[in-house]
């Protein structure tokens, strides 16, 4: 086999038992919700599995499959009638050039997380925020039920083998049933399945033995959280002992991940600097066993994966969210086109918040075409038009590229640079991948031959250009506050502060506004610059929607940021902000006041253009309503499809 000239380690042939793997890239399982309501695969499932294999990884795991019949976001392998439909999936993966793998699971405590209807665990313990949000407390399994589940897992593995899957992965990570037993936090039993680590891993060991008995030739993988980061939960030292026991029982490969679905910061790599997650702990796992180790988490680029393999941290690299952003991640890497890989930005908005957590089909913030198999993704236009796009942020760039692929003549305007406010959004070190999206768009615009006109486009510009249509993606404007002392020397607006990389000599800083921008500035000042920071909000509590909001709340608390709710800024007097608070007027001593009052849409430009000419105008992204990157990208794509 000729060595790949770009990433020789990534594309080195591998072997698990007698199973040959064409490269070292594994498409890790993530629920898609593409299947039918009974858990059988749909036509969309088949297309998704084929596309995943076409993308170039050596092994394709996709959805996980439930070992009993219940509702969750994946598939089912709970009984023999599922063998036939699942065999089509296995054949599809193989025919498209990858090894077909299947992960088998019961979500346990996490059934509450995915709106499941069978919430069970080692003990009656639930993650407190889920409980407070209405999540059910799990029912503790009896010993007889544990014995039944051991058989369920073994039977599921046998069905998977009969269906043609060539490797099975037992999910025992991230808060699912088997990991509930491993966790001293979730397992408070005082019988043979609780207490010591030996007892807590008993369930998993019995599952492994049952599978090995029923499927002696089937390569077996076990997915484990190296550390789940839940206080009192699974630690790396205990996981080292678990992987040794797994190897002793005949497991053929360890599939290593991090965190839990409850502990979202480390499970999804939120608010972490770009790069593979927790390499130091991964090394401990690799050194503990002789069997191969798969590693996932934070492997956003081929360069990161190549380095992990070069350094001997793992034997295979797993991609999950990056494969949603670009299903052809591996293929593009093999061809030396890493600049063409649409980058995952780690936002978890599409895949988790609006995907698994919503009960809908998994989406991706930066890939509006993910799993869209019901129509041509770039249908040629019946009539080529001259189209102006105003704003080279994510919405404008996505619109311009889509228009070009459909055959339209595109002119893209931006008075600054490609990326727009992604520049300010990427200032925190843990959001570097946001700027990678801007770089991706810059390269793709160049390759598509779309020139960016660096001038402010006005209604007169559009009228003079005789355009047939115009997409306005000019973003939103910062909301301006009017209060006594707003012109004080130590008062600065958030976007200006971010544009200056948050440089300040101030020691005491008050950040006014509890949204994402305010939270990010407060966190940066506290963590990176060791400032004394107070974050204020007018709301009854600090709250940002979704997983990222939970991550911010946890990190702000850990960083020592003082969060003050129900506080409305009314003035700045002698440099100090004055608030209307529940107990009356309160003044905070501050060296610097950063205003983050939110944004207002830029609808006026659309109205001006419509008044100046007959050009069709479509408003997208923050220009329409300030929201997320996902909204801008998807609306830009949809607008371009409808012209």
PDB file of C-alpha atoms in Angstrom, residues 338-510:
ATOM      1  CA  UNK A 338      -7.997  19.907   4.185  1.00  0.00           C
ATOM      2  CA  UNK A 339      -8.800  23.533   3.330  1.00  0.00           C
ATOM      3  CA  UNK A 340     -11.991  22.260   1.683  1.00  0.00           C
ATOM      4  CA  UNK A 341     -13.222  20.533   4.842  1.00  0.00           C
ATOM      5  CA  UNK A 342     -16.181  22.459   6.179  1.00  0.00           C
ATOM      6  CA  UNK A 343     -15.155  22.928   9.820  1.00  0.00           C
ATOM      7  CA  UNK A 344     -17.167  21.987  12.872  1.00  0.00           C
ATOM      8  CA  UNK A 345     -17.268  25.007  15.196  1.00  0.00           C
ATOM      9  CA  UNK A 346     -18.206  23.007  18.286  1.00  0.00           C
ATOM     10  CA  UNK A 347     -21.377  24.982  18.974  1.00  0.00           C
ATOM     11  CA  UNK A 348     -23.659  21.903  19.544  1.00  0.00           C
ATOM     12  CA  UNK A 349     -26.646  23.995  18.406  1.00  0.00           C
ATOM     13  CA  UNK A 350     -27.686  21.816  15.478  1.00  0.00           C
ATOM     14  CA  UNK A 351     -26.570  18.397  16.666  1.00  0.00           C
ATOM     15  CA  UNK A 352     -27.710  18.632  20.293  1.00  0.00           C
ATOM     16  CA  UNK A 353     -29.932  21.644  21.065  1.00  0.00           C
ATOM     17  CA  UNK A 354     -31.990  21.503  17.873  1.00  0.00           C
ATOM     18  CA  UNK A 355     -31.272  17.856  17.164  1.00  0.00           C
ATOM     19  CA  UNK A 356     -31.206  15.140  19.812  1.00  0.00           C
ATOM     20  CA  UNK A 357     -32.515  17.339  22.624  1.00  0.00           C
ATOM     21  CA  UNK A 358     -35.422  18.566  20.537  1.00  0.00           C
ATOM     22  CA  UNK A 359     -36.459  15.099  19.402  1.00  0.00           C
ATOM     23  CA  UNK A 360     -35.939  16.111  15.780  1.00  0.00           C
ATOM     24  CA  UNK A 361     -33.521  14.983  13.090  1.00  0.00           C
ATOM     25  CA  UNK A 362     -29.937  15.867  13.939  1.00  0.00           C
ATOM     26  CA  UNK A 363     -28.779  19.005  12.151  1.00  0.00           C
ATOM     27  CA  UNK A 364     -25.516  20.928  11.791  1.00  0.00           C
ATOM     28  CA  UNK A 365     -25.077  24.670  12.229  1.00  0.00           C
ATOM     29  CA  UNK A 366     -22.540  24.992   9.405  1.00  0.00           C
ATOM     30  CA  UNK A 367     -23.910  22.331   7.037  1.00  0.00           C
ATOM     31  CA  UNK A 368     -27.441  23.209   5.883  1.00  0.00           C
ATOM     32  CA  UNK A 369     -27.464  20.269   3.479  1.00  0.00           C
ATOM     33  CA  UNK A 370     -26.936  17.543   6.089  1.00  0.00           C
ATOM     34  CA  UNK A 371     -29.337  14.618   5.575  1.00  0.00           C
ATOM     35  CA  UNK A 372     -31.340  16.569   2.959  1.00  0.00           C
ATOM     36  CA  UNK A 373     -32.084  13.727   0.571  1.00  0.00           C
ATOM     37  CA  UNK A 374     -35.543  14.759  -0.595  1.00  0.00           C
ATOM     38  CA  UNK A 375     -34.309  17.129  -3.313  1.00  0.00           C
ATOM     39  CA  UNK A 376     -31.268  18.261  -5.290  1.00  0.00           C
ATOM     40  CA  UNK A 377     -28.999  20.180  -2.931  1.00  0.00           C
ATOM     41  CA  UNK A 378     -27.846  22.584  -5.667  1.00  0.00           C
ATOM     42  CA  UNK A 379     -30.577  22.599  -8.334  1.00  0.00           C
ATOM     43  CA  UNK A 380     -29.563  24.492 -11.459  1.00  0.00           C
ATOM     44  CA  UNK A 381     -31.521  27.708 -11.851  1.00  0.00           C
ATOM     45  CA  UNK A 382     -34.072  27.817 -14.634  1.00  0.00           C
ATOM     46  CA  UNK A 383     -32.914  31.367 -15.337  1.00  0.00           C
ATOM     47  CA  UNK A 384     -29.497  32.728 -14.451  1.00  0.00           C
ATOM     48  CA  UNK A 385     -29.807  35.999 -12.545  1.00  0.00           C
ATOM     49  CA  UNK A 386     -27.491  38.784 -11.501  1.00  0.00           C
ATOM     50  CA  UNK A 387     -27.574  38.674  -7.710  1.00  0.00           C
ATOM     51  CA  UNK A 388     -25.957  40.961  -5.162  1.00  0.00           C
ATOM     52  CA  UNK A 389     -25.196  39.631  -1.701  1.00  0.00           C
ATOM     53  CA  UNK A 390     -24.553  42.252   0.972  1.00  0.00           C
ATOM     54  CA  UNK A 391     -22.471  40.999   3.855  1.00  0.00           C
ATOM     55  CA  UNK A 392     -19.701  38.377   3.829  1.00  0.00           C
ATOM     56  CA  UNK A 393     -20.585  36.847   7.159  1.00  0.00           C
ATOM     57  CA  UNK A 394     -21.632  33.183   7.320  1.00  0.00           C
ATOM     58  CA  UNK A 395     -25.095  33.843   5.895  1.00  0.00           C
ATOM     59  CA  UNK A 396     -23.839  35.931   3.005  1.00  0.00           C
ATOM     60  CA  UNK A 397     -20.997  33.548   2.157  1.00  0.00           C
ATOM     61  CA  UNK A 398     -23.290  30.522   2.204  1.00  0.00           C
ATOM     62  CA  UNK A 399     -25.764  32.344  -0.021  1.00  0.00           C
ATOM     63  CA  UNK A 400     -23.080  33.464  -2.478  1.00  0.00           C
ATOM     64  CA  UNK A 401     -21.550  29.978  -2.839  1.00  0.00           C
ATOM     65  CA  UNK A 402     -24.962  28.354  -3.273  1.00  0.00           C
ATOM     66  CA  UNK A 403     -26.013  30.921  -5.867  1.00  0.00           C
ATOM     67  CA  UNK A 404     -22.817  30.334  -7.823  1.00  0.00           C
ATOM     68  CA  UNK A 405     -23.286  26.553  -7.812  1.00  0.00           C
ATOM     69  CA  UNK A 406     -26.814  27.065  -9.115  1.00  0.00           C
ATOM     70  CA  UNK A 407     -25.537  29.079 -12.076  1.00  0.00           C
ATOM     71  CA  UNK A 408     -26.239  32.654 -11.001  1.00  0.00           C
ATOM     72  CA  UNK A 409     -23.877  35.627 -11.486  1.00  0.00           C
ATOM     73  CA  UNK A 410     -22.919  36.719  -7.965  1.00  0.00           C
ATOM     74  CA  UNK A 411     -21.402  39.906  -6.549  1.00  0.00           C
ATOM     75  CA  UNK A 412     -20.569  39.851  -2.844  1.00  0.00           C
ATOM     76  CA  UNK A 413     -20.167  43.104  -0.908  1.00  0.00           C
ATOM     77  CA  UNK A 414     -18.569  43.623   2.490  1.00  0.00           C
ATOM     78  CA  UNK A 415     -16.893  46.787   3.739  1.00  0.00           C
ATOM     79  CA  UNK A 416     -14.598  44.810   6.064  1.00  0.00           C
ATOM     80  CA  UNK A 417     -13.531  41.264   5.243  1.00  0.00           C
ATOM     81  CA  UNK A 418     -14.833  37.743   4.710  1.00  0.00           C
ATOM     82  CA  UNK A 419     -16.234  36.400   7.959  1.00  0.00           C
ATOM     83  CA  UNK A 420     -17.952  39.514   9.233  1.00  0.00           C
ATOM     84  CA  UNK A 421     -18.471  39.454  12.989  1.00  0.00           C
ATOM     85  CA  UNK A 422     -17.044  35.937  13.154  1.00  0.00           C
ATOM     86  CA  UNK A 423     -13.849  37.899  13.786  1.00  0.00           C
ATOM     87  CA  UNK A 424     -15.160  39.258  17.078  1.00  0.00           C
ATOM     88  CA  UNK A 425     -16.893  35.993  17.912  1.00  0.00           C
ATOM     89  CA  UNK A 426     -13.604  34.092  17.620  1.00  0.00           C
ATOM     90  CA  UNK A 427     -11.643  36.236  20.081  1.00  0.00           C
ATOM     91  CA  UNK A 428     -12.009  33.734  22.992  1.00  0.00           C
ATOM     92  CA  UNK A 429      -9.304  31.082  22.642  1.00  0.00           C
ATOM     93  CA  UNK A 430     -11.892  28.317  22.888  1.00  0.00           C
ATOM     94  CA  UNK A 431     -13.733  29.731  19.858  1.00  0.00           C
ATOM     95  CA  UNK A 432     -10.856  29.630  17.390  1.00  0.00           C
ATOM     96  CA  UNK A 433     -12.820  27.182  15.274  1.00  0.00           C
ATOM     97  CA  UNK A 434     -15.337  29.935  14.556  1.00  0.00           C
ATOM     98  CA  UNK A 435     -12.629  31.791  12.642  1.00  0.00           C
ATOM     99  CA  UNK A 436     -11.743  28.555  10.838  1.00  0.00           C
ATOM    100  CA  UNK A 437     -15.233  28.802   9.349  1.00  0.00           C
ATOM    101  CA  UNK A 438     -14.411  32.281   8.053  1.00  0.00           C
ATOM    102  CA  UNK A 439     -11.159  30.974   6.533  1.00  0.00           C
ATOM    103  CA  UNK A 440     -13.076  28.111   4.928  1.00  0.00           C
ATOM    104  CA  UNK A 441     -15.485  30.548   3.311  1.00  0.00           C
ATOM    105  CA  UNK A 442     -12.633  32.777   2.115  1.00  0.00           C
ATOM    106  CA  UNK A 443     -10.957  29.843   0.353  1.00  0.00           C
ATOM    107  CA  UNK A 444     -14.206  28.563  -1.146  1.00  0.00           C
ATOM    108  CA  UNK A 445     -15.112  32.001  -2.479  1.00  0.00           C
ATOM    109  CA  UNK A 446     -11.726  32.243  -4.161  1.00  0.00           C
ATOM    110  CA  UNK A 447     -12.066  28.767  -5.690  1.00  0.00           C
ATOM    111  CA  UNK A 448     -15.564  29.578  -6.915  1.00  0.00           C
ATOM    112  CA  UNK A 449     -14.321  32.770  -8.555  1.00  0.00           C
ATOM    113  CA  UNK A 450     -16.538  35.031  -6.473  1.00  0.00           C
ATOM    114  CA  UNK A 451     -14.945  38.423  -5.959  1.00  0.00           C
ATOM    115  CA  UNK A 452     -15.617  40.270  -2.732  1.00  0.00           C
ATOM    116  CA  UNK A 453     -16.142  43.971  -3.294  1.00  0.00           C
ATOM    117  CA  UNK A 454     -14.826  45.715  -0.191  1.00  0.00           C
ATOM    118  CA  UNK A 455     -17.127  48.687  -0.049  1.00  0.00           C
ATOM    119  CA  UNK A 456     -20.297  49.554   1.802  1.00  0.00           C
ATOM    120  CA  UNK A 457     -23.200  48.569  -0.404  1.00  0.00           C
ATOM    121  CA  UNK A 458     -26.135  50.974  -0.331  1.00  0.00           C
ATOM    122  CA  UNK A 459     -29.496  51.123  -2.041  1.00  0.00           C
ATOM    123  CA  UNK A 460     -27.847  53.287  -4.699  1.00  0.00           C
ATOM    124  CA  UNK A 461     -25.184  50.612  -5.256  1.00  0.00           C
ATOM    125  CA  UNK A 462     -27.821  47.976  -5.926  1.00  0.00           C
ATOM    126  CA  UNK A 463     -29.910  50.249  -8.104  1.00  0.00           C
ATOM    127  CA  UNK A 464     -26.901  51.249 -10.193  1.00  0.00           C
ATOM    128  CA  UNK A 465     -25.854  47.613 -10.622  1.00  0.00           C
ATOM    129  CA  UNK A 466     -29.117  46.588 -12.247  1.00  0.00           C
ATOM    130  CA  UNK A 467     -29.300  43.429 -10.146  1.00  0.00           C
ATOM    131  CA  UNK A 468     -32.205  41.033 -10.512  1.00  0.00           C
ATOM    132  CA  UNK A 469     -32.131  40.166  -6.841  1.00  0.00           C
ATOM    133  CA  UNK A 470     -30.334  41.053  -3.646  1.00  0.00           C
ATOM    134  CA  UNK A 471     -29.747  39.029  -0.483  1.00  0.00           C
ATOM    135  CA  UNK A 472     -29.159  41.262   2.520  1.00  0.00           C
ATOM    136  CA  UNK A 473     -26.961  39.495   5.075  1.00  0.00           C
ATOM    137  CA  UNK A 474     -25.492  42.635   6.571  1.00  0.00           C
ATOM    138  CA  UNK A 475     -25.817  41.482  10.171  1.00  0.00           C
ATOM    139  CA  UNK A 476     -27.252  43.340  13.128  1.00  0.00           C
ATOM    140  CA  UNK A 477     -26.263  46.594  14.807  1.00  0.00           C
ATOM    141  CA  UNK A 478     -25.306  46.807  18.482  1.00  0.00           C
ATOM    142  CA  UNK A 479     -28.111  48.246  20.549  1.00  0.00           C
ATOM    143  CA  UNK A 480     -27.192  51.723  21.814  1.00  0.00           C
ATOM    144  CA  UNK A 481     -28.109  52.656  25.387  1.00  0.00           C
ATOM    145  CA  UNK A 482     -28.979  56.157  26.479  1.00  0.00           C
ATOM    146  CA  UNK A 483     -28.326  56.855  30.166  1.00  0.00           C
ATOM    147  CA  UNK A 484     -26.542  59.517  32.220  1.00  0.00           C
ATOM    148  CA  UNK A 485     -22.801  58.913  32.010  1.00  0.00           C
ATOM    149  CA  UNK A 486     -22.912  56.806  28.870  1.00  0.00           C
ATOM    150  CA  UNK A 487     -20.078  58.927  27.480  1.00  0.00           C
ATOM    151  CA  UNK A 488     -17.753  58.218  30.424  1.00  0.00           C
ATOM    152  CA  UNK A 489     -14.188  57.379  29.434  1.00  0.00           C
ATOM    153  CA  UNK A 490     -14.345  53.934  31.048  1.00  0.00           C
ATOM    154  CA  UNK A 491     -17.516  52.840  29.240  1.00  0.00           C
ATOM    155  CA  UNK A 492     -17.051  50.683  26.133  1.00  0.00           C
ATOM    156  CA  UNK A 493     -19.391  48.622  23.973  1.00  0.00           C
ATOM    157  CA  UNK A 494     -18.778  44.882  23.773  1.00  0.00           C
ATOM    158  CA  UNK A 495     -18.100  44.631  20.040  1.00  0.00           C
ATOM    159  CA  UNK A 496     -15.521  47.427  20.195  1.00  0.00           C
ATOM    160  CA  UNK A 497     -13.940  45.752  23.208  1.00  0.00           C
ATOM    161  CA  UNK A 498     -13.752  42.423  21.375  1.00  0.00           C
ATOM    162  CA  UNK A 499     -12.298  44.108  18.288  1.00  0.00           C
ATOM    163  CA  UNK A 500      -9.468  45.306  20.539  1.00  0.00           C
ATOM    164  CA  UNK A 501      -8.952  41.728  21.856  1.00  0.00           C
ATOM    165  CA  UNK A 502     -10.362  42.735  25.267  1.00  0.00           C
ATOM    166  CA  UNK A 503      -7.155  44.545  26.193  1.00  0.00           C
ATOM    167  CA  UNK A 504      -7.472  46.595  29.368  1.00  0.00           C
ATOM    168  CA  UNK A 505      -5.483  47.694  32.398  1.00  0.00           C
ATOM    169  CA  UNK A 506      -8.621  47.738  34.517  1.00  0.00           C
ATOM    170  CA  UNK A 507      -8.770  45.366  37.465  1.00  0.00           C
ATOM    171  CA  UNK A 508     -12.440  45.639  38.407  1.00  0.00           C
ATOM    172  CA  UNK A 509     -14.750  45.186  35.430  1.00  0.00           C
ATOM    173  CA  UNK A 510     -18.532  45.226  35.252  1.00  0.00           C
TER     174      UNK A 510
END
